[in-house]
Short mmCIF file of C-alpha atoms and ligand atoms in Angstrom, two decimals:
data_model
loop_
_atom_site.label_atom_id
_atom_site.label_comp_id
_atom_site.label_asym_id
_atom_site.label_seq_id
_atom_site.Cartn_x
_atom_site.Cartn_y
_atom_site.Cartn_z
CA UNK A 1 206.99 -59.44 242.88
CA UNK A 2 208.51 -61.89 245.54
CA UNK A 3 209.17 -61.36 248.84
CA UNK A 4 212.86 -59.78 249.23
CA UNK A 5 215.59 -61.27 251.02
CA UNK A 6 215.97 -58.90 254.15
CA UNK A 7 219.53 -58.79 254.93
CA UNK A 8 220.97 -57.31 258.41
CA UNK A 9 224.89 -56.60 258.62
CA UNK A 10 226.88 -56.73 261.36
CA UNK A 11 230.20 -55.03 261.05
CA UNK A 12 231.17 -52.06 258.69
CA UNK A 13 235.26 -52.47 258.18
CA UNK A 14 236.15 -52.43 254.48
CA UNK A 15 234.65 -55.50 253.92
CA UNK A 16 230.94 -54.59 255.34
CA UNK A 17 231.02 -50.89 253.01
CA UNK A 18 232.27 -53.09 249.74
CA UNK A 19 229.09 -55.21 250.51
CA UNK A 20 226.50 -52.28 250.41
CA UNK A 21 228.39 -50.75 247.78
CA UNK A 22 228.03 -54.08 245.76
CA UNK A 23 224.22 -54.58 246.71
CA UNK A 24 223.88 -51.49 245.50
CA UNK A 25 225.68 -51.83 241.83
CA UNK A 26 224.22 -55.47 241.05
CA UNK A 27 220.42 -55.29 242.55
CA UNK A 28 218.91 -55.62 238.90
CA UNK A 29 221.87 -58.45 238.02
CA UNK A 30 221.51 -59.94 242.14
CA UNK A 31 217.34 -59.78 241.45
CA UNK A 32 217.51 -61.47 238.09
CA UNK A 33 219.95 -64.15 239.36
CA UNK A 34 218.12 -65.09 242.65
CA UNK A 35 214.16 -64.51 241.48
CA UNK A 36 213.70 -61.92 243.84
CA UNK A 37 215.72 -58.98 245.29
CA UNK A 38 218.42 -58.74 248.36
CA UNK A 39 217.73 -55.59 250.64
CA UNK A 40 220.20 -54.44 252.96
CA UNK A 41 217.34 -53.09 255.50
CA UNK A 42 219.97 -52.74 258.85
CA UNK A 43 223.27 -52.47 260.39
CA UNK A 44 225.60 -52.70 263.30
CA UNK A 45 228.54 -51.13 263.83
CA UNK A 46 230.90 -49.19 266.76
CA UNK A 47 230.81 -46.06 265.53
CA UNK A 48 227.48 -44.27 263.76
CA UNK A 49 229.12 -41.07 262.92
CA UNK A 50 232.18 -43.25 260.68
CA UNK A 51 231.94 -42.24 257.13
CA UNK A 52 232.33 -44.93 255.38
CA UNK A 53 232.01 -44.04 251.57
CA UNK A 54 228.24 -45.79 251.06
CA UNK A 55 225.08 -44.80 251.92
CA UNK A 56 223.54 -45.71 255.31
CA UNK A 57 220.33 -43.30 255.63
CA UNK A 58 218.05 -45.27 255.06
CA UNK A 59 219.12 -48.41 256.76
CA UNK A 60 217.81 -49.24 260.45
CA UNK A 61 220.67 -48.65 262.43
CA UNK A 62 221.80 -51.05 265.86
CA UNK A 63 224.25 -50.77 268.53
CA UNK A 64 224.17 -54.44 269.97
CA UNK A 65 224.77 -56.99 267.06
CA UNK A 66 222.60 -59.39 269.31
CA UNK A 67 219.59 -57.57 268.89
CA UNK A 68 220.28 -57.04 265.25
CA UNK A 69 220.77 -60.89 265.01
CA UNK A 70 217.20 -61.60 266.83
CA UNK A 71 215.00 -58.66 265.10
CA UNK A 72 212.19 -59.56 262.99
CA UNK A 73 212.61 -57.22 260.19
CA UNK A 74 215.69 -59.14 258.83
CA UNK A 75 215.25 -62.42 257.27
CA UNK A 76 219.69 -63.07 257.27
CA UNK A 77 222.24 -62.01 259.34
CA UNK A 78 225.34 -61.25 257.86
CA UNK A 79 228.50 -61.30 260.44
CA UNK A 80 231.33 -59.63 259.24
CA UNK A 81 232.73 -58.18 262.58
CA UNK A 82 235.37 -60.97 263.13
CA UNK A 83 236.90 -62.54 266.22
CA UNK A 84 236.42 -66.33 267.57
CA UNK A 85 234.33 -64.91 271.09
CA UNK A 86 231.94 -62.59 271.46
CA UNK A 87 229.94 -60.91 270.24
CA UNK A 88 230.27 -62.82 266.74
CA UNK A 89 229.53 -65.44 268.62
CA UNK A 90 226.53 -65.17 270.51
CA UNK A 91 224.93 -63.22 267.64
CA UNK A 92 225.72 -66.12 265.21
CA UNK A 93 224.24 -68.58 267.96
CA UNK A 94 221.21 -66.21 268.67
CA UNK A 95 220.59 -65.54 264.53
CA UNK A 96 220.96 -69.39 264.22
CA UNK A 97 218.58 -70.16 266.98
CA UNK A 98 216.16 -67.59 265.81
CA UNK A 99 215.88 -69.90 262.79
CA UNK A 100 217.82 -67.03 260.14
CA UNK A 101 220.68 -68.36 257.76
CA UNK A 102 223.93 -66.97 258.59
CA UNK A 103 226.59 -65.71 256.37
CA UNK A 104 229.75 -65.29 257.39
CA UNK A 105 233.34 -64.16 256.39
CA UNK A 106 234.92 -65.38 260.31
CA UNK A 107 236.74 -68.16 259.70
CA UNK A 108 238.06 -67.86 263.38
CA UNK A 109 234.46 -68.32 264.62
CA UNK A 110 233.87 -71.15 262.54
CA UNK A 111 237.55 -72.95 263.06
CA UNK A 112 236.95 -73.11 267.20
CA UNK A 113 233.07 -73.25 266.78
CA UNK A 114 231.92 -74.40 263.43
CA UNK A 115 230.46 -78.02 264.20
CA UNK A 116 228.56 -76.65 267.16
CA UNK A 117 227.69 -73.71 264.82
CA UNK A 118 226.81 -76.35 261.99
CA UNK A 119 224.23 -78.44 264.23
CA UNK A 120 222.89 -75.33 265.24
CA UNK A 121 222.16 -74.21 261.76
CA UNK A 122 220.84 -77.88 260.83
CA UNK A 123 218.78 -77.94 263.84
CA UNK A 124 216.88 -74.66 262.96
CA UNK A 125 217.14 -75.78 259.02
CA UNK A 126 218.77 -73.08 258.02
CA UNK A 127 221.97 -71.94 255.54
CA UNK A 128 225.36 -71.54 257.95
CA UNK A 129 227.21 -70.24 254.61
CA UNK A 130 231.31 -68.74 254.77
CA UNK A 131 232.74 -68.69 251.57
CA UNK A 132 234.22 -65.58 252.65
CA UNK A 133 236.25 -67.41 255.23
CA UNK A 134 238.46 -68.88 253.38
CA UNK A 135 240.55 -67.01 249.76
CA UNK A 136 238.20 -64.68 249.78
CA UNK A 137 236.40 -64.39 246.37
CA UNK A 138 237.98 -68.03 245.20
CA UNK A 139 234.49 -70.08 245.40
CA UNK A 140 236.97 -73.16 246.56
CA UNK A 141 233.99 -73.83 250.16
CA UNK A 142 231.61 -74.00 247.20
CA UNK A 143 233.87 -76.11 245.06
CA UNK A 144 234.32 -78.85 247.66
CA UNK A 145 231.03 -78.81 249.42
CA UNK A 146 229.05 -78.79 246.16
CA UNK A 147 231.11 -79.18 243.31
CA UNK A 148 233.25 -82.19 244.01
CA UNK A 149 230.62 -83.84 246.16
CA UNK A 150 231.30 -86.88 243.95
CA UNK A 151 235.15 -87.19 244.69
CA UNK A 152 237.65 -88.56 246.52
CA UNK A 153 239.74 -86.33 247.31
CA UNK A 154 243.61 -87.38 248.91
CA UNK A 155 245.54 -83.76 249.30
CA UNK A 156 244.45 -79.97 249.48
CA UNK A 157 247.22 -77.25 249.33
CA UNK A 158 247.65 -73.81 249.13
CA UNK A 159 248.38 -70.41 249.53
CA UNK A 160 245.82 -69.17 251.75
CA UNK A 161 247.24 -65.68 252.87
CA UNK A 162 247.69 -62.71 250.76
CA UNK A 163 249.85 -60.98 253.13
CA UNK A 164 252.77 -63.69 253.64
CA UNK A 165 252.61 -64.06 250.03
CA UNK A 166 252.44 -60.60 249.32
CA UNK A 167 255.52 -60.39 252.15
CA UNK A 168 257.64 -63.44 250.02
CA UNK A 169 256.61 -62.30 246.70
CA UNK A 170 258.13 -58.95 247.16
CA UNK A 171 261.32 -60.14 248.99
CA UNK A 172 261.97 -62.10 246.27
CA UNK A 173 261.45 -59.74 243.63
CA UNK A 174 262.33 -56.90 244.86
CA UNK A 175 265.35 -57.98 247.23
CA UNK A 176 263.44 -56.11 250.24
CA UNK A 177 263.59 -56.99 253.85
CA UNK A 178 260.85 -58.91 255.31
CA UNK A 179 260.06 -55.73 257.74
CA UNK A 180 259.93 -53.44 254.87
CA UNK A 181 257.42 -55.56 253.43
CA UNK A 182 254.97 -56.31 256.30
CA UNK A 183 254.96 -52.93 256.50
CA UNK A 184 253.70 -52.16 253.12
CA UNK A 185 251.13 -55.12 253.50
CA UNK A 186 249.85 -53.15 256.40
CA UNK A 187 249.15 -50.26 254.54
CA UNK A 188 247.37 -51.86 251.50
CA UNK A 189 245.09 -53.16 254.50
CA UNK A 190 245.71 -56.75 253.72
CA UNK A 191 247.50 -57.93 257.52
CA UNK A 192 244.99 -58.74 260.41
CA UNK A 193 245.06 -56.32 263.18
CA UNK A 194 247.34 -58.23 264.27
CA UNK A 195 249.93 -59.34 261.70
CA UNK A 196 251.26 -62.33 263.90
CA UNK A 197 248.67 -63.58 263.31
CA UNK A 198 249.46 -63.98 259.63
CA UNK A 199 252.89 -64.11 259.47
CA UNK A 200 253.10 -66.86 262.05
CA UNK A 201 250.80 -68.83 260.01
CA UNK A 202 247.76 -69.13 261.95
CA UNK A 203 245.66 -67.42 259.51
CA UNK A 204 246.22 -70.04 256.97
CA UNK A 205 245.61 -72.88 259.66
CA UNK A 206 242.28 -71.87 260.24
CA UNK A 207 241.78 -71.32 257.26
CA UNK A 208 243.38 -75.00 256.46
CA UNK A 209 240.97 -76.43 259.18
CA UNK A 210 237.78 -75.52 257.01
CA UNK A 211 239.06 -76.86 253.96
CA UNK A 212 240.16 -79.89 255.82
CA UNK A 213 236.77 -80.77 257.02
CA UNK A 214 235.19 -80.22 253.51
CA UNK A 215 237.81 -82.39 252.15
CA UNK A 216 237.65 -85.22 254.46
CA UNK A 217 234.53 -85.25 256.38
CA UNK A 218 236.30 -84.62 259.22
CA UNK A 219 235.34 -82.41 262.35
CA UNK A 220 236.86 -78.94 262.12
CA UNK A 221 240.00 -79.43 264.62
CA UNK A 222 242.74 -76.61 264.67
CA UNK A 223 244.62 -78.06 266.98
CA UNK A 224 245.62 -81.30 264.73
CA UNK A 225 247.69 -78.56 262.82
CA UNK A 226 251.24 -78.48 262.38
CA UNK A 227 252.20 -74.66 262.50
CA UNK A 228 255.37 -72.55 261.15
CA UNK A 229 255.20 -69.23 259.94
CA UNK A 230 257.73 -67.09 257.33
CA UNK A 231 259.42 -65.04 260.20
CA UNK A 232 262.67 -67.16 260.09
CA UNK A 233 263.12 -66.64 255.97
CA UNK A 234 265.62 -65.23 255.07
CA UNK A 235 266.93 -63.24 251.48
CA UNK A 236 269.75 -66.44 251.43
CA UNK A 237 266.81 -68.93 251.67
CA UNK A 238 264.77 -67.16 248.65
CA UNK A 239 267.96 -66.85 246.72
CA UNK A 240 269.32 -69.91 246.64
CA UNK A 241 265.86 -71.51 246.20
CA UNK A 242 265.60 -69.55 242.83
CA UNK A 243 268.58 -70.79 242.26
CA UNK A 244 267.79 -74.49 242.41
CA UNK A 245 264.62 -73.88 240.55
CA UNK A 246 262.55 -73.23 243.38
CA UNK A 247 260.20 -70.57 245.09
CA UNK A 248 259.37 -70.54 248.58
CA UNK A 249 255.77 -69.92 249.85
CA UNK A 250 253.53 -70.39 253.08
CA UNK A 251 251.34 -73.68 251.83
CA UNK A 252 248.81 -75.09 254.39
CA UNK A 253 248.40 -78.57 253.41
CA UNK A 254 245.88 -81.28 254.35
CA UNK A 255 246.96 -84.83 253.36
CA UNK A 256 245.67 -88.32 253.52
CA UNK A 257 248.43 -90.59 254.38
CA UNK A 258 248.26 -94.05 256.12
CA UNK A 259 248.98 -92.92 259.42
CA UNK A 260 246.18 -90.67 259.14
CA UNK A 261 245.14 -87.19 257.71
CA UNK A 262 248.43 -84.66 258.21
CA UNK A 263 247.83 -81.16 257.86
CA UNK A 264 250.55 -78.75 258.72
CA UNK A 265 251.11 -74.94 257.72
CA UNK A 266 254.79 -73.82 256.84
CA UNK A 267 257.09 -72.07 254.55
CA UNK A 268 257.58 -74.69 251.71
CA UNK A 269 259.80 -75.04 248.32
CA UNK A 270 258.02 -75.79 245.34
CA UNK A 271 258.88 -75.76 241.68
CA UNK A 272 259.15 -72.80 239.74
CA UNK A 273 257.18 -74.80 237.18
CA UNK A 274 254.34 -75.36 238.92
CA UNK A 275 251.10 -73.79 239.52
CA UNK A 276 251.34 -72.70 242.62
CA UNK A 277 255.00 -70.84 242.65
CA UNK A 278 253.42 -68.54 239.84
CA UNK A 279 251.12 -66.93 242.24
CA UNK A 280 252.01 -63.42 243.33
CA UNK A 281 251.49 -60.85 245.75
CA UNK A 282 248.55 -61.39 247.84
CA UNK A 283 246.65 -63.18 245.57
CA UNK A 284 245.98 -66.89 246.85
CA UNK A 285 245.76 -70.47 245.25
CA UNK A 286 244.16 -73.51 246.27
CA UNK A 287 245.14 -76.83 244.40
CA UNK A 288 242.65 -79.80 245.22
CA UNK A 289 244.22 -83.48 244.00
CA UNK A 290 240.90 -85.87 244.06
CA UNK A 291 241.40 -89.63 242.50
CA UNK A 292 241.32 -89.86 239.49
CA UNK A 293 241.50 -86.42 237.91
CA UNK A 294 244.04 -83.78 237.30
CA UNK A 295 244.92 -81.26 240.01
CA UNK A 296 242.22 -78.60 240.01
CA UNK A 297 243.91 -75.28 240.74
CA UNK A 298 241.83 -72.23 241.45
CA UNK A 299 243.00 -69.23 241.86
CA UNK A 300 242.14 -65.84 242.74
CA UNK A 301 242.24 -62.45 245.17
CA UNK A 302 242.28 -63.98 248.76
CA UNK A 303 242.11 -60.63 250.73
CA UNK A 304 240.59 -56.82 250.39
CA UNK A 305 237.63 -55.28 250.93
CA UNK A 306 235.71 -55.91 247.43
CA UNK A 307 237.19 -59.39 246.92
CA UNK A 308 236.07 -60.75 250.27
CA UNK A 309 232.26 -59.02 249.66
CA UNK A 310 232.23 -60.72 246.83
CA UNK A 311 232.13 -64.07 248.35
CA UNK A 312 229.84 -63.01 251.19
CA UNK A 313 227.12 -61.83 248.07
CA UNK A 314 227.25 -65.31 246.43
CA UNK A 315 226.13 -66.58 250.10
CA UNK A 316 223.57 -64.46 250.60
CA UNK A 317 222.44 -64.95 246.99
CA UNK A 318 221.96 -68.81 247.82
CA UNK A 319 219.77 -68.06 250.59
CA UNK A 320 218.18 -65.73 248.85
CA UNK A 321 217.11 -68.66 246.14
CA UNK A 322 216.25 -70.90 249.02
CA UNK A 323 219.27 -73.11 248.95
CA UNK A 324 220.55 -74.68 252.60
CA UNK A 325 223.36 -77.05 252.07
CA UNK A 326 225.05 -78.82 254.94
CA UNK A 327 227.62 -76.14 256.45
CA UNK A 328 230.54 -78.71 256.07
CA UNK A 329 229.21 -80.76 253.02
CA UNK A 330 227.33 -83.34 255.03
CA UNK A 331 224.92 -83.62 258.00
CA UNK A 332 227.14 -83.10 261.50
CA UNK A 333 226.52 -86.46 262.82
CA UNK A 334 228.83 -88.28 260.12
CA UNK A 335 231.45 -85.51 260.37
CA UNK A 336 234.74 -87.77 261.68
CA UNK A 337 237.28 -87.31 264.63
CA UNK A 338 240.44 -86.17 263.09
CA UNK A 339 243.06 -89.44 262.99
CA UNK A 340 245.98 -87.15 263.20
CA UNK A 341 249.15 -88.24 261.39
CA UNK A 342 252.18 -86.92 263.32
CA UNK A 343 254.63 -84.30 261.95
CA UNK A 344 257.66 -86.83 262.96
CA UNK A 345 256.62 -89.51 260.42
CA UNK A 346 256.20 -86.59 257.59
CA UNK A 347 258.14 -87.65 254.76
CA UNK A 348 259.28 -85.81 251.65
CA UNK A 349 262.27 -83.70 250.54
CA UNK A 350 263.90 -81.06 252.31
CA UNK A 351 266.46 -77.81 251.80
CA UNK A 352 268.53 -77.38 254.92
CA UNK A 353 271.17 -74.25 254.96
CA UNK A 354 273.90 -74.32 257.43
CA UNK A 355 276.64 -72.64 258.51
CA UNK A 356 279.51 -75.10 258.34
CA UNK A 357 282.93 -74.20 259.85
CA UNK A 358 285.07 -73.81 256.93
CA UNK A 359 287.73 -76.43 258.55
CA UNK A 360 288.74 -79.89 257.41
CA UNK A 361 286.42 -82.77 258.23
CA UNK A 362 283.63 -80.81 258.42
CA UNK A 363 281.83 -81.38 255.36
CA UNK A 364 282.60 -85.86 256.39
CA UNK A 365 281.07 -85.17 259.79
CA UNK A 366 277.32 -83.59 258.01
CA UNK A 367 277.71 -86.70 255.84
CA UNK A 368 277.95 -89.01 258.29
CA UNK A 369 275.00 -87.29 260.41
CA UNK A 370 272.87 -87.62 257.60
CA UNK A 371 273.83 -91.19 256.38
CA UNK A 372 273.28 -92.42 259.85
CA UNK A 373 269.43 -91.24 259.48
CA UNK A 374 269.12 -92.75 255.77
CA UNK A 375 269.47 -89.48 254.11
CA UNK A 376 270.28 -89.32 250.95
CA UNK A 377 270.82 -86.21 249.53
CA UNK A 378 270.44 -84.81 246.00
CA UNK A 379 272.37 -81.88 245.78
CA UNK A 380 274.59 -79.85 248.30
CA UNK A 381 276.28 -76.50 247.60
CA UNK A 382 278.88 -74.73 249.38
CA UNK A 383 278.92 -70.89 248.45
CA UNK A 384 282.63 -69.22 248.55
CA UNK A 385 283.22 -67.56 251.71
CA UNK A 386 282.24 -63.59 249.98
CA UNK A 387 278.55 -65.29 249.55
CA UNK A 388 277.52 -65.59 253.37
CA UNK A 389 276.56 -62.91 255.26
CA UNK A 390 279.76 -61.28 256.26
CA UNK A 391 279.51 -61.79 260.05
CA UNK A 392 279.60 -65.32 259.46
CA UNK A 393 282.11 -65.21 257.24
CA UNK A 394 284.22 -63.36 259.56
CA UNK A 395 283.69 -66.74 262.46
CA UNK A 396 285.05 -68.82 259.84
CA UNK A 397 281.65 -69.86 258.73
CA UNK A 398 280.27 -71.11 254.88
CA UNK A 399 276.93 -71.18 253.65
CA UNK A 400 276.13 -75.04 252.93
CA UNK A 401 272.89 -75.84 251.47
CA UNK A 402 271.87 -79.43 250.83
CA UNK A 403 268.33 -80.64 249.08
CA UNK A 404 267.67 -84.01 250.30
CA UNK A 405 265.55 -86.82 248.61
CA UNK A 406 262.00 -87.70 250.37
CA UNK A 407 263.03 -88.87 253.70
CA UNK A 408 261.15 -88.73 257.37
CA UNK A 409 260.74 -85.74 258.91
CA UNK A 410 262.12 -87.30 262.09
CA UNK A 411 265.20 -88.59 260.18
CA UNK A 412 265.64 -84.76 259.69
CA UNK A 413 265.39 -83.87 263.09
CA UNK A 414 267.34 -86.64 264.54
CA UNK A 415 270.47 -85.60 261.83
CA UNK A 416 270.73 -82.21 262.52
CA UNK A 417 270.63 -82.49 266.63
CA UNK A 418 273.52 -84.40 265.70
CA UNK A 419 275.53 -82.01 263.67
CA UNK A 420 274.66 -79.58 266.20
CA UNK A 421 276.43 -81.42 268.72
CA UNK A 422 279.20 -82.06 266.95
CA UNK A 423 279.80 -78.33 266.51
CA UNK A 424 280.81 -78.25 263.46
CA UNK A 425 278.21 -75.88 262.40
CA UNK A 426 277.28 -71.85 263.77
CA UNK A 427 273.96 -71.05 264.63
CA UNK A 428 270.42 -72.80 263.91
CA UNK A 429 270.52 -75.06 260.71
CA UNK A 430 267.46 -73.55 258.14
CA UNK A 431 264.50 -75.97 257.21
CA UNK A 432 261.74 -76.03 254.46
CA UNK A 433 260.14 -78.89 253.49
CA UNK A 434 259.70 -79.47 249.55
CA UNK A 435 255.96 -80.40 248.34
CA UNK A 436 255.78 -82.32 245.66
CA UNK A 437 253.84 -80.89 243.28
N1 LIG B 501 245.04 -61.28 256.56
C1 LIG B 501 244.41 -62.16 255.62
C2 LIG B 501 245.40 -62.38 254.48
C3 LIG B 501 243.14 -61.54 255.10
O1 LIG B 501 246.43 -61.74 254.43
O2 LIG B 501 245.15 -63.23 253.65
C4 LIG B 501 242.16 -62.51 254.57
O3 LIG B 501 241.85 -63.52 255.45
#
């Protein structure tokens, strides 16, 4: 029979035990598929003693991932141990330079490392594979590095982390507050260690950075990212976007426009109608809009223990058939600079909530603001008094919420600096930006 595929893993969280576990279940379906079979034959983890719900006795067992990464009796190292520094990252390098495909679920390794990470991989010619990295078992690293190598593509969007959209998807539904429900997404195990991290949005930007580059040939770059998280929604802000046919979720969104290629992360209205404002819980979506075909939507679990091992298997299983494909869908040397577009020239609509003083003029003087700036608005609603949260109500305050047509992001800005001065409003005015979609 042919030579196995002799796999070493490094890291045994959730994700690491669903991959033995799965190895396990599918070797005749995993032999079948690849022409030969996958072994697990070592691991690394902190503790030895852990149980962990699979079988480890027979596997070799290593303290260092380093050493794991460099010893002969694996043929692919499998890092699942997370974290942008070490020692992900000098295993990766060592594995790498050791000339052994990688496979990888750490998309903060690869968003701060991945080109050097990619020339290191095409220098040894070998497989630098992360599927995992980004909406877990949706193949969407496979779908643009392979699938649409043939396409054009001009915008990728989407919800790319289960546990804001878990966190929005239950405030919506169930009228819960947002602490409640970051709590419950830390039980199910779906937060990062540490949940700023998600919440905050930075998840989802390096998550956005991969699919950036494999969209647009351009060099990973976090820092061209424009970055809001879903801290500052609020029950008012879910309700009245249901009300004007809205949902709100946390998009990361990478855009061609002719200032350059804008990619920004932050809470965003989109139509009920669409594809994207049906996906619940912590399930994740990415839609890709390349010329000259309809949207491509796919859709699937982006977080969890099995879901993310499943992604890491279909990696291994294309080394194990002898496939290397360029980590970011084309040899490093014509990866791009990002041209960064600014987040001042954004354009599109907008939902702005303020609290107006209930007084006379007020309403004239938000008009003028916004007229001065070009904005022309499509809607504005001002609740009764007994709608707004009743301390506001009590300073003479009214819930105003206006939907403007597309205008600059800057226009925005510039308006609403203005009402603020003009106090005429209390507190900070609410944004979300509307993708069109
Ligand atoms: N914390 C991440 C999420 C896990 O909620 O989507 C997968 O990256």
């Amino acid at each position: 029979m042919t030579k196995p595929l002799r796999v070493g893993v490094a890291g045994l969280g959730t994700v690491g035990a669903a991959l033995i576990a799965q190895v396990a279940a599918q070797r005749a379906q995993l032999t079948a598929r690849c022409g030969r079979p996958i072994d697990i034959v070592a691991v690394c983890a902190r503790s030895k003693g852990k149980n962990r719900g699979v079988d480890l006795k027979k596997l070799k067992w290593f303290a260092d991932p380093v050493e794991l990464a460099g010893d002969p009796s694996i043929d692919l190292f499998v890092e699942l141990m997370g974290g942008s520094g070490d020692p992900a990252k000098t295993a990766v390098e060592f594995a790498l330079a050791s000339g052994k495909s990688v496979v990888t679920a750490n998309k903060a390794l690869l968003a701060k490392h991945g080109v050097k990470l990619a020339q290191l991989a095409e220098k040894s010619g070998v497989a630098l594979n992360y599927e995992a990295a980004v909406g877990a078992a949706i193949p969407i690293v496979k779908t643009l590095r392979e699938g649409l190598t043939g396409n054009s593509i001009d915008r990728i969007y989407g919800i790319l982390n289960g546990t804001c959209n878990y966190i929005l998807t239950r405030m919506e539904q169930e009228k819960l507050s947002f602490a409640e429900c970051l709590k419950q997404a830390q039980e199910l195990g779906y937060a990062e260690a540490n949940p700023a991290f998600d919440i905050e949005g930075h998840d989802t930007a390096q998550k956005l950075s991969l699919l950036a580059s494999l969209a647009f040939g351009t060099k990973v770059d976090q820092s061209a990212i424009y970055v809001e998280g879903i801290s500052s929604i609020a029950a008012a802000d879910l309700a009245a976007a249901d009300e004007l046919g809205y949902r709100v979720k946390l998009l990361g969104v990478a855009v061609k426009t002719p200032q350059g290629i804008e990619q920004r992360v932050h809470p965003t209205m989109v139509r009920k109608e669409s594809s994207i404002a049906q996906v619940m819980g912590v399930t994740n979506a990415v839609t890709i809009d390349a010329k000259g075909i309809n949207p491509i939507t796919l859709i699937g679990p982006g977080a969890g223990g099995a879901a993310t091992a499943s992604a890491v298997l279909s990696d291994i299983a294309d080394v194990a058939r002898g496939q290397v494909t360029s980590p970011f869908g084309r040899p490093t040397g014509s990866l791009t600079s990002v041209r960064k577009a600014p987040m001042q020239r954004h354009e599109g609509g907008y939902y702005i909530r303020l609290m107006a003083r209930d007084k006379p003029g007020t309403a004239a003087s938000i008009a003028t603001r916004l007229a001065e700036q070009e904005i022309s608005l499509e809607s504005i609603v001002q609740r009764h008094p007994k709608d707004g949260p009743s301390a506001d109500t009590a300073k003479g305050s009214v819930p105003v919420i206006l939907i403007t047509y597309a205008t600059s992001e800057d226009g925005v800005r510039k308006a609403l600096a203005a009402v603020g001065r003009d106090k005429v409003i209390s507190g900070r005015p609410q944004v979300i930006r509307i993708e069109k979609n």
